[in-house]
PDB file of C-alpha atoms in Angstrom:
ATOM      1  CA  MET A   1      -5.026 -17.176 -19.773  1.00 46.00           C
ATOM      2  CA  ALA A   2      -4.090 -15.150 -16.687  1.00 62.00           C
ATOM      3  CA  THR A   3      -4.035 -11.400 -16.857  1.00 89.00           C
ATOM      4  CA  LYS A   4      -0.826  -9.489 -16.286  1.00 93.00           C
ATOM      5  CA  ALA A   5      -2.087  -8.438 -12.855  1.00 93.00           C
ATOM      6  CA  GLN A   6      -2.975 -12.014 -11.897  1.00 94.00           C
ATOM      7  CA  ALA A   7       0.421 -13.231 -13.105  1.00 93.00           C
ATOM      8  CA  ALA A   8       2.139 -10.565 -10.993  1.00 95.00           C
ATOM      9  CA  TRP A   9       0.153 -11.685  -7.930  1.00 96.00           C
ATOM     10  CA  ASP A  10       0.856 -15.364  -8.571  1.00 95.00           C
ATOM     11  CA  ALA A  11       4.606 -14.652  -8.787  1.00 95.00           C
ATOM     12  CA  LEU A  12       4.617 -13.393  -5.173  1.00 96.00           C
ATOM     13  CA  ASN A  13       5.257 -15.628  -2.198  1.00 94.00           C
ATOM     14  CA  GLU A  14       2.799 -15.726   0.716  1.00 93.00           C
ATOM     15  CA  ARG A  15       4.714 -13.120   2.740  1.00 93.00           C
ATOM     16  CA  GLN A  16       4.846 -10.696  -0.190  1.00 95.00           C
ATOM     17  CA  GLN A  17       1.129 -11.207  -0.827  1.00 95.00           C
ATOM     18  CA  THR A  18       0.428 -10.415   2.831  1.00 95.00           C
ATOM     19  CA  TYR A  19       2.457  -7.198   2.608  1.00 95.00           C
ATOM     20  CA  MET A  20       0.684  -6.194  -0.593  1.00 96.00           C
ATOM     21  CA  THR A  21      -2.738  -6.883   0.920  1.00 96.00           C
ATOM     22  CA  VAL A  22      -1.964  -4.869   4.068  1.00 95.00           C
ATOM     23  CA  LEU A  23      -0.594  -1.964   2.009  1.00 96.00           C
ATOM     24  CA  TYR A  24      -3.583  -2.102  -0.348  1.00 96.00           C
ATOM     25  CA  ASP A  25      -6.068  -2.110   2.538  1.00 95.00           C
ATOM     26  CA  HIS A  26      -4.347   0.949   4.019  1.00 94.00           C
ATOM     27  CA  ASP A  27      -4.281   2.698   0.636  1.00 95.00           C
ATOM     28  CA  GLN A  28      -7.979   2.047   0.037  1.00 93.00           C
ATOM     29  CA  ALA A  29      -8.942   3.159   3.569  1.00 93.00           C
ATOM     30  CA  VAL A  30      -7.227   6.507   2.985  1.00 92.00           C
ATOM     31  CA  GLU A  31      -8.898   6.833  -0.413  1.00 92.00           C
ATOM     32  CA  ALA A  32     -12.321   6.090   1.100  1.00 91.00           C
ATOM     33  CA  ALA A  33     -11.770   8.610   3.916  1.00 91.00           C
ATOM     34  CA  ARG A  34     -10.804  11.274   1.382  1.00 90.00           C
ATOM     35  CA  ALA A  35     -13.946  10.509  -0.639  1.00 89.00           C
ATOM     36  CA  GLN A  36     -16.107  10.790   2.492  1.00 91.00           C
ATOM     37  CA  ASP A  37     -14.491  14.106   3.392  1.00 88.00           C
ATOM     38  CA  ALA A  38     -15.098  15.406  -0.121  1.00 88.00           C
ATOM     39  CA  ALA A  39     -18.732  14.287  -0.005  1.00 90.00           C
ATOM     40  CA  ALA A  40     -19.100  16.170   3.291  1.00 89.00           C
ATOM     41  CA  GLY A  41     -17.787  19.344   1.645  1.00 89.00           C
ATOM     42  CA  HIS A  42     -14.191  19.112   2.842  1.00 87.00           C
ATOM     43  CA  TYR A  43     -12.461  18.666  -0.499  1.00 84.00           C
ATOM     44  CA  ASP A  44      -8.675  18.455  -0.501  1.00 84.00           C
ATOM     45  CA  ASP A  45      -6.990  18.814  -3.874  1.00 85.00           C
ATOM     46  CA  THR A  46      -3.717  17.200  -2.774  1.00 87.00           C
ATOM     47  CA  PRO A  47      -2.633  14.940  -5.652  1.00 87.00           C
ATOM     48  CA  ALA A  48      -2.684  11.177  -5.156  1.00 88.00           C
ATOM     49  CA  SER A  49       1.049  11.127  -5.833  1.00 88.00           C
ATOM     50  CA  VAL A  50       1.394  12.813  -2.428  1.00 89.00           C
ATOM     51  CA  TRP A  51      -1.325  11.272  -0.247  1.00 91.00           C
ATOM     52  CA  ARG A  52      -0.805   7.679  -1.392  1.00 93.00           C
ATOM     53  CA  TRP A  53       2.549   7.411   0.452  1.00 94.00           C
ATOM     54  CA  ILE A  54       2.189   5.003   3.383  1.00 94.00           C
ATOM     55  CA  ASP A  55       4.369   5.121   6.510  1.00 90.00           C
ATOM     56  CA  VAL A  56       5.869   1.700   7.117  1.00 90.00           C
ATOM     57  CA  VAL A  57       8.614   2.695   9.591  1.00 84.00           C
ATOM     58  CA  THR A  58       8.488   6.056  11.372  1.00 77.00           C
ATOM     59  CA  PRO A  59      10.943   7.169  14.065  1.00 71.00           C
ATOM     60  CA  GLY A  60       9.406   7.998  17.428  1.00 69.00           C
ATOM     61  CA  THR A  61       6.400   5.696  17.049  1.00 68.00           C
ATOM     62  CA  LYS A  62       6.034   2.300  18.612  1.00 80.00           C
ATOM     63  CA  LEU A  63       4.364   0.734  15.590  1.00 86.00           C
ATOM     64  CA  THR A  64       2.843   2.259  12.486  1.00 88.00           C
ATOM     65  CA  PRO A  65      -0.632   1.110  11.395  1.00 90.00           C
ATOM     66  CA  VAL A  66       1.046  -1.025   8.718  1.00 91.00           C
ATOM     67  CA  GLN A  67       3.329  -2.687  11.274  1.00 89.00           C
ATOM     68  CA  ARG A  68       0.348  -3.371  13.556  1.00 90.00           C
ATOM     69  CA  ALA A  69      -1.599  -4.900  10.652  1.00 91.00           C
ATOM     70  CA  LEU A  70       1.385  -7.076   9.724  1.00 91.00           C
ATOM     71  CA  ALA A  71       1.760  -8.167  13.359  1.00 89.00           C
ATOM     72  CA  ARG A  72      -1.920  -9.207  13.389  1.00 91.00           C
ATOM     73  CA  GLN A  73      -1.114 -11.352  10.331  1.00 87.00           C
ATOM     74  CA  ASP A  74       1.846 -12.810  12.280  1.00 86.00           C
ATOM     75  CA  VAL A  75       4.341 -11.267   9.829  1.00 83.00           C
ATOM     76  CA  ARG A  76       6.688  -9.124  11.874  1.00 73.00           C
ATOM     77  CA  ASP A  77      10.422  -9.661  11.786  1.00 70.00           C
ATOM     78  CA  ASP A  78      13.648  -8.365  10.278  1.00 74.00           C
ATOM     79  CA  GLY A  79      12.655  -9.318   6.709  1.00 77.00           C
ATOM     80  CA  THR A  80      10.716  -6.132   5.966  1.00 84.00           C
ATOM     81  CA  GLY A  81      13.524  -4.484   4.019  1.00 86.00           C
ATOM     82  CA  SER A  82      14.107  -7.402   1.674  1.00 90.00           C
ATOM     83  CA  THR A  83      10.370  -7.903   1.163  1.00 92.00           C
ATOM     84  CA  LEU A  84       9.892  -4.256   0.213  1.00 93.00           C
ATOM     85  CA  GLN A  85      12.913  -4.389  -2.102  1.00 94.00           C
ATOM     86  CA  ALA A  86      11.482  -7.428  -3.892  1.00 95.00           C
ATOM     87  CA  LEU A  87       8.088  -5.756  -4.317  1.00 96.00           C
ATOM     88  CA  GLN A  88       9.837  -2.668  -5.668  1.00 96.00           C
ATOM     89  CA  ARG A  89      11.846  -4.771  -8.154  1.00 96.00           C
ATOM     90  CA  TYR A  90       8.576  -6.289  -9.389  1.00 96.00           C
ATOM     91  CA  GLY A  91       7.250  -2.755  -9.996  1.00 96.00           C
ATOM     92  CA  LEU A  92       4.402  -3.149  -7.510  1.00 97.00           C
ATOM     93  CA  ILE A  93       5.500  -0.440  -5.061  1.00 97.00           C
ATOM     94  CA  GLU A  94       7.747   2.600  -4.853  1.00 96.00           C
ATOM     95  CA  VAL A  95       9.925   3.027  -1.758  1.00 95.00           C
ATOM     96  CA  GLN A  96      11.259   6.129  -0.015  1.00 93.00           C
ATOM     97  CA  ASP A  97      13.946   5.131   2.475  1.00 88.00           C
ATOM     98  CA  GLU A  98      15.495   8.072   4.329  1.00 87.00           C
ATOM     99  CA  VAL A  99      17.763   8.528   7.316  1.00 86.00           C
ATOM    100  CA  THR A 100      16.726  11.489   9.444  1.00 78.00           C
ATOM    101  CA  GLU A 101      18.288  13.149  12.463  1.00 79.00           C
ATOM    102  CA  THR A 102      16.211  12.947  15.644  1.00 75.00           C
ATOM    103  CA  ARG A 103      16.810  13.905  19.269  1.00 78.00           C
ATOM    104  CA  ARG A 104      18.064  10.382  19.897  1.00 77.00           C
ATOM    105  CA  GLY A 105      20.326  10.239  16.855  1.00 80.00           C
ATOM    106  CA  LYS A 106      19.814   8.967  13.343  1.00 83.00           C
ATOM    107  CA  ALA A 107      16.642   7.085  12.503  1.00 81.00           C
ATOM    108  CA  ARG A 108      15.256   5.444   9.384  1.00 82.00           C
ATOM    109  CA  THR A 109      11.958   6.430   7.831  1.00 86.00           C
ATOM    110  CA  VAL A 110      10.452   4.101   5.231  1.00 90.00           C
ATOM    111  CA  LYS A 111       7.431   5.024   3.137  1.00 94.00           C
ATOM    112  CA  VAL A 112       5.910   3.061   0.282  1.00 96.00           C
ATOM    113  CA  LYS A 113       3.372   3.765  -2.414  1.00 97.00           C
ATOM    114  CA  LEU A 114       1.539   1.114  -4.401  1.00 97.00           C
ATOM    115  CA  THR A 115       1.859   1.531  -8.138  1.00 96.00           C
ATOM    116  CA  ARG A 116      -1.126   1.068 -10.440  1.00 95.00           C
ATOM    117  CA  ALA A 117       0.252  -2.354 -11.279  1.00 95.00           C
ATOM    118  CA  GLY A 118       0.492  -3.125  -7.566  1.00 96.00           C
ATOM    119  CA  ARG A 119      -3.122  -2.163  -6.869  1.00 95.00           C
ATOM    120  CA  ALA A 120      -4.250  -4.160  -9.915  1.00 94.00           C
ATOM    121  CA  ALA A 121      -2.284  -7.212  -8.752  1.00 96.00           C
ATOM    122  CA  VAL A 122      -3.940  -7.161  -5.317  1.00 96.00           C
ATOM    123  CA  ARG A 123      -7.397  -6.750  -6.846  1.00 94.00           C
ATOM    124  CA  ALA A 124      -6.717  -9.668  -9.195  1.00 94.00           C
ATOM    125  CA  GLY A 125      -5.219 -11.861  -6.489  1.00 93.00           C
ATOM    126  CA  THR A 126      -7.913 -11.202  -3.911  1.00 91.00           C
ATOM    127  CA  LYS A 127     -10.685 -11.216  -6.514  1.00 84.00           C
ATOM    128  CA  GLU A 128     -11.775  -7.718  -5.544  1.00 71.00           C
ATOM    129  CA  PRO A 129     -13.795  -6.212  -8.371  1.00 63.00           C
ATOM    130  CA  GLY A 130     -12.053  -3.491 -10.303  1.00 60.00           C
ATOM    131  CA  ARG A 131     -13.521  -0.103 -11.033  1.00 58.00           C
ATOM    132  CA  ARG A 132     -15.738   0.493 -14.012  1.00 53.00           C
ATOM    133  CA  ARG A 133     -14.484   2.738 -16.747  1.00 53.00           C
ATOM    134  CA  ALA A 134     -16.296   6.001 -17.414  1.00 55.00           C
ATOM    135  CA  GLY A 135     -19.585   5.243 -19.139  1.00 58.00           C
ATOM    136  CA  GLU A 136     -19.409   1.515 -18.402  1.00 56.00           C
ATOM    137  CA  LEU A 137     -22.606   0.017 -16.961  1.00 60.00           C
ATOM    138  CA  SER A 138     -22.661  -1.892 -13.701  1.00 55.00           C
ATOM    139  CA  GLU A 139     -23.347  -5.640 -13.580  1.00 55.00           C
ATOM    140  CA  TYR A 140     -26.846  -4.874 -12.314  1.00 51.00           C
ATOM    141  CA  ALA A 141     -27.621  -2.552 -15.234  1.00 49.00           C
TER     142      ALA A 141
END
């Protein structure tokens, strides 16, 4: 029987899975960098609810890191909005979509944050091992 996370992953089409994987990779890279900084003595107590937001579309930039990663996966077209809306409906991401005033006029900023269910779905779908619970022994132990 498939887990809830695996079922959520299996319900996604290939494009949505690509988006989720790119977003997850970005999320985990930021988390790892924050852990390295903390280990080096540069602890930042900013809550995850703040630092987990990922820029997908930012005015004034050519391409965000997420857009570049999607382009490398050959997924770059006008379907971003509908893909993000679908992932939000499934409860896998949260979306902040704002119109801001810039020197050149109005511009759209889109940020997303993976939910716990979203991170779990990517781990299940890509077979990445999950984290151990406090006090749980490793496979090796």
